[in-house]
Amino acid sequence: DARVTQTPRHKVTEMGQEVTMRCQPILGHNTVFWYRQTMMQGLELLAYFRNRAPLDDSGMPKDRFSAEMPDATLATLKIQPSEPRDSAVYFCASGNSGAADTQYFGPGTRLTVL
Amino acid sequence: GEDVEQSLFLSVREGDSSVINCTYTDSSSTYLYWYKQEPGAGLQLLTYIFSNMDMKQDQRLTVLLNKKDKHLSLRIADTQTGDSAIYFCAESKSSGTYKYIFGTGTRLKVLA
């Protein structure tokens, strides 16, 4: 049963600390997305990659957020320094371009910044 | 604008049909999707429809698409308590960028 995995599932940290979230996309998928979900803003697309190359990161605050794909099996989202307003659930999704553009979501990382 | 709109809440009795509605703005969207999110979980892809179709059925789920009115609906037959969740519709961007615009989500509550 192929699925997207994310670690950690929960993270509590203090303001100013660095946070790294990891995602393993479904094997064979060539597109990876990072979303943020909050009650106020709903689902926001932060960044996405195709074949490991960043295609769009316009949704991401550039001064503190960075997203990378060191290899095809790992995507990372880093926040440095973290702020209380970053508290949210961060989802990774993967898909294959051309396969009806379907995206499959991971379980999310719930981040709380104190 | 790029809004995808949904009503916030829907309450139905177990065994009844549920109909969740969505209006979108991009008439050139190629695909439209329905996702389900249970508490504490990610979004689960339920079904999708290609824009040149007007209906798609998948077991208890029926998707209707009215391109003229830019209206999408999801009908769940014989609704069960396990169907209680938030349902999101989404449209794919027409530019080939593979980006979605998500609706605000409809919280479905199924009463026993």
GROMACS .gro file of C-alpha atoms in nm:
model
  226
    1ASP     CA    1   0.000   0.000   0.000
    2ALA     CA    2   0.200   0.298  -0.128
    3ARG     CA    3   0.163   0.615   0.072
    4VAL     CA    4   0.335   0.941   0.149
    5THR     CA    5   0.511   0.943   0.484
    6GLN     CA    6   0.601   1.246   0.692
    7THR     CA    7   0.816   1.291   1.000
    8PRO     CA    8   0.780   1.403   1.267
    9ARG     CA    9   0.403   1.380   1.311
   10HIS     CA   10   0.411   1.635   1.591
   11LYS     CA   11   0.666   1.900   1.679
   12VAL     CA   12   0.662   2.150   1.964
   13THR     CA   13   0.942   2.402   1.966
   14GLU     CA   14   1.028   2.744   2.098
   15MET     CA   15   1.036   3.061   1.896
   16GLY     CA   16   1.368   3.109   1.722
   17GLN     CA   17   1.450   2.740   1.691
   18GLU     CA   18   1.510   2.565   1.361
   19VAL     CA   19   1.247   2.315   1.247
   20THR     CA   20   1.299   2.053   0.979
   21MET     CA   21   1.012   1.848   0.841
   22ARG     CA   22   1.067   1.547   0.615
   23CYS     CA   23   0.859   1.378   0.352
   24GLN     CA   24   0.902   1.057   0.160
   25PRO     CA   25   0.691   1.070  -0.157
   26ILE     CA   26   0.533   0.765  -0.312
   27LEU     CA   27   0.795   0.572  -0.505
   28GLY     CA   28   0.787   0.669  -0.871
   29HIS     CA   29   0.606   0.999  -0.823
   30ASN     CA   30   0.786   1.288  -0.987
   31THR     CA   31   0.606   1.585  -0.829
   32VAL     CA   32   0.613   1.683  -0.462
   33PHE     CA   33   0.413   1.957  -0.292
   34TRP     CA   34   0.431   2.128   0.046
   35TYR     CA   35   0.110   2.275   0.191
   36ARG     CA   36   0.026   2.449   0.514
   37GLN     CA   37  -0.317   2.424   0.675
   38THR     CA   38  -0.454   2.663   0.937
   39MET     CA   39  -0.803   2.741   1.051
   40MET     CA   40  -0.778   3.097   0.931
   41GLN     CA   41  -0.612   3.049   0.591
   42GLY     CA   42  -0.719   2.699   0.499
   43LEU     CA   43  -0.483   2.508   0.269
   44GLU     CA   44  -0.198   2.712   0.124
   45LEU     CA   45   0.052   2.583  -0.130
   46LEU     CA   46   0.401   2.670  -0.014
   47ALA     CA   47   0.620   2.509  -0.281
   48TYR     CA   48   0.641   2.228  -0.526
   49PHE     CA   49   0.902   2.029  -0.715
   50ARG     CA   50   0.905   1.829  -1.031
   51ASN     CA   51   1.181   1.578  -1.090
   52ARG     CA   52   1.348   1.728  -0.781
   53ALA     CA   53   1.368   2.076  -0.933
   54PRO     CA   54   1.179   2.357  -0.758
   55LEU     CA   55   0.903   2.485  -0.986
   56ASP     CA   56   0.726   2.732  -0.765
   57ASP     CA   57   0.795   2.851  -0.412
   58SER     CA   58   0.601   3.175  -0.434
   59GLY     CA   59   0.378   3.074  -0.143
   60MET     CA   60   0.668   3.046   0.094
   61PRO     CA   61   0.810   3.324   0.315
   62LYS     CA   62   1.158   3.333   0.166
   63ASP     CA   63   1.337   3.485   0.458
   64ARG     CA   64   1.276   3.193   0.692
   65PHE     CA   65   1.147   2.897   0.491
   66SER     CA   66   1.341   2.673   0.257
   67ALA     CA   67   1.242   2.357   0.071
   68GLU     CA   68   1.472   2.104  -0.091
   69MET     CA   69   1.475   1.758  -0.246
   70PRO     CA   70   1.815   1.607  -0.177
   71ASP     CA   71   1.708   1.295  -0.365
   72ALA     CA   72   1.397   1.144  -0.520
   73THR     CA   73   1.294   0.977  -0.194
   74LEU     CA   74   1.324   1.276   0.038
   75ALA     CA   75   1.180   1.625   0.049
   76THR     CA   76   1.252   1.864   0.335
   77LEU     CA   77   1.091   2.184   0.457
   78LYS     CA   78   1.294   2.393   0.694
   79ILE     CA   79   1.196   2.695   0.902
   80GLN     CA   80   1.473   2.903   1.056
   81PRO     CA   81   1.402   3.084   1.279
   82SER     CA   82   1.056   2.964   1.367
   83GLU     CA   83   0.786   3.202   1.491
   84PRO     CA   84   0.453   3.141   1.669
   85ARG     CA   85   0.263   3.234   1.351
   86ASP     CA   86   0.422   2.931   1.181
   87SER     CA   87   0.211   2.702   1.400
   88ALA     CA   88   0.005   2.493   1.158
   89VAL     CA   89  -0.023   2.150   1.005
   90TYR     CA   90   0.223   2.102   0.719
   91PHE     CA   91   0.132   1.850   0.452
   92CYS     CA   92   0.342   1.693   0.186
   93ALA     CA   93   0.174   1.550  -0.124
   94SER     CA   94   0.311   1.365  -0.423
   95GLY     CA   95   0.185   1.282  -0.768
   96ASN     CA   96   0.277   1.205  -1.124
   97SER     CA   97   0.240   1.469  -1.389
   98GLY     CA   98   0.004   1.338  -1.652
   99ALA     CA   99  -0.179   1.097  -1.418
  100ALA     CA  100  -0.488   1.320  -1.406
  101ASP     CA  101  -0.273   1.555  -1.196
  102THR     CA  102  -0.381   1.362  -0.885
  103GLN     CA  103  -0.206   1.441  -0.559
  104TYR     CA  104  -0.171   1.202  -0.265
  105PHE     CA  105  -0.128   1.355   0.077
  106GLY     CA  106   0.077   1.248   0.373
  107PRO     CA  107  -0.058   1.251   0.729
  108GLY     CA  108   0.096   1.590   0.806
  109THR     CA  109   0.328   1.738   1.066
  110ARG     CA  110   0.153   1.937   1.336
  111LEU     CA  111   0.389   2.218   1.435
  112THR     CA  112   0.346   2.427   1.747
  113VAL     CA  113   0.584   2.717   1.802
  114LEU     CA  114   0.568   2.860   2.152
  115GLY     CA  115  -1.041   3.588  -0.870
  116GLU     CA  116  -0.932   3.233  -0.801
  117ASP     CA  117  -1.190   3.134  -0.543
  118VAL     CA  118  -1.338   2.791  -0.505
  119GLU     CA  119  -1.641   2.819  -0.281
  120GLN     CA  120  -1.816   2.566  -0.063
  121SER     CA  121  -2.074   2.590   0.209
  122LEU     CA  122  -1.918   2.540   0.552
  123PHE     CA  123  -2.150   2.285   0.709
  124LEU     CA  124  -2.388   2.006   0.618
  125SER     CA  125  -2.577   1.780   0.852
  126VAL     CA  126  -2.763   1.466   0.739
  127ARG     CA  127  -2.918   1.160   0.897
  128GLU     CA  128  -2.755   0.821   0.864
  129GLY     CA  129  -2.889   0.640   0.559
  130ASP     CA  130  -2.986   0.960   0.376
  131SER     CA  131  -2.800   1.100   0.077
  132SER     CA  132  -2.559   1.389   0.121
  133VAL     CA  133  -2.493   1.646  -0.149
  134ILE     CA  134  -2.191   1.870  -0.113
  135ASN     CA  135  -2.165   2.160  -0.354
  136CYS     CA  136  -1.877   2.360  -0.493
  137THR     CA  137  -1.843   2.650  -0.734
  138TYR     CA  138  -1.518   2.728  -0.908
  139THR     CA  139  -1.394   3.008  -1.126
  140ASP     CA  140  -1.146   2.876  -1.380
  141SER     CA  141  -1.350   2.758  -1.677
  142SER     CA  142  -1.041   2.608  -1.836
  143SER     CA  143  -0.961   2.377  -1.546
  144THR     CA  144  -0.883   2.031  -1.676
  145TYR     CA  145  -0.967   1.824  -1.368
  146LEU     CA  146  -1.175   1.872  -1.058
  147TYR     CA  147  -1.132   1.669  -0.742
  148TRP     CA  148  -1.296   1.573  -0.419
  149TYR     CA  149  -1.090   1.505  -0.109
  150LYS     CA  150  -1.196   1.386   0.237
  151GLN     CA  151  -1.018   1.487   0.557
  152GLU     CA  152  -1.087   1.310   0.884
  153PRO     CA  153  -0.973   1.463   1.216
  154GLY     CA  154  -0.597   1.454   1.258
  155ALA     CA  155  -0.539   1.305   0.914
  156GLY     CA  156  -0.424   1.415   0.572
  157LEU     CA  157  -0.646   1.466   0.272
  158GLN     CA  158  -0.765   1.149   0.106
  159LEU     CA  159  -0.841   1.160  -0.265
  160LEU     CA  160  -1.197   1.034  -0.312
  161THR     CA  161  -1.256   1.088  -0.680
  162TYR     CA  162  -1.194   1.324  -0.967
  163ILE     CA  163  -1.361   1.418  -1.291
  164PHE     CA  164  -1.222   1.531  -1.621
  165SER     CA  165  -1.369   1.856  -1.741
  166ASN     CA  166  -1.522   1.706  -2.056
  167MET     CA  167  -1.741   1.476  -1.846
  168ASP     CA  168  -2.060   1.574  -1.673
  169MET     CA  169  -2.098   1.278  -1.440
  170LYS     CA  170  -1.888   1.013  -1.276
  171GLN     CA  171  -2.006   0.738  -1.044
  172ASP     CA  172  -1.791   0.536  -0.810
  173GLN     CA  173  -1.978   0.307  -0.571
  174ARG     CA  174  -2.165   0.535  -0.328
  175LEU     CA  175  -2.015   0.850  -0.477
  176THR     CA  176  -2.159   1.045  -0.769
  177VAL     CA  177  -1.988   1.355  -0.906
  178LEU     CA  178  -2.184   1.597  -1.121
  179LEU     CA  179  -2.016   1.872  -1.318
  180ASN     CA  180  -2.197   2.166  -1.475
  181LYS     CA  181  -1.934   2.349  -1.674
  182LYS     CA  182  -2.167   2.624  -1.784
  183ASP     CA  183  -2.240   2.723  -1.426
  184LYS     CA  184  -1.893   2.617  -1.299
  185HIS     CA  185  -2.066   2.399  -1.041
  186LEU     CA  186  -1.942   2.069  -0.902
  187SER     CA  187  -2.125   1.844  -0.660
  188LEU     CA  188  -2.053   1.526  -0.469
  189ARG     CA  189  -2.340   1.301  -0.376
  190ILE     CA  190  -2.284   1.033  -0.113
  191ALA     CA  191  -2.555   0.770  -0.114
  192ASP     CA  192  -2.658   0.589   0.207
  193THR     CA  193  -2.444   0.821   0.422
  194GLN     CA  194  -2.279   0.649   0.718
  195THR     CA  195  -2.132   0.788   1.041
  196GLY     CA  196  -1.788   0.708   0.901
  197ASP     CA  197  -1.852   0.964   0.628
  198SER     CA  198  -1.839   1.244   0.887
  199ALA     CA  199  -1.539   1.454   0.782
  200ILE     CA  200  -1.442   1.771   0.597
  201TYR     CA  201  -1.478   1.750   0.220
  202PHE     CA  202  -1.269   1.967  -0.008
  203CYS     CA  203  -1.318   2.030  -0.374
  204ALA     CA  204  -1.024   2.141  -0.584
  205GLU     CA  205  -0.960   2.248  -0.937
  206SER     CA  206  -0.635   2.204  -1.122
  207LYS     CA  207  -0.487   2.516  -1.269
  208SER     CA  208  -0.524   2.537  -1.641
  209SER     CA  209  -0.173   2.650  -1.709
  210GLY     CA  210  -0.027   2.304  -1.684
  211THR     CA  211   0.155   2.392  -1.366
  212TYR     CA  212  -0.021   2.109  -1.182
  213LYS     CA  213  -0.129   2.345  -0.903
  214TYR     CA  214  -0.460   2.309  -0.727
  215ILE     CA  215  -0.698   2.569  -0.596
  216PHE     CA  216  -0.876   2.422  -0.295
  217GLY     CA  217  -1.215   2.516  -0.162
  218THR     CA  218  -1.266   2.610   0.201
  219GLY     CA  219  -1.406   2.269   0.286
  220THR     CA  220  -1.751   2.149   0.392
  221ARG     CA  221  -1.785   1.984   0.729
  222LEU     CA  222  -2.028   1.693   0.700
  223LYS     CA  223  -2.188   1.567   1.017
  224VAL     CA  224  -2.383   1.243   1.001
  225LEU     CA  225  -2.644   1.198   1.271
  226ALA     CA  226  -2.718   0.846   1.391
   0.00000   0.00000   0.00000
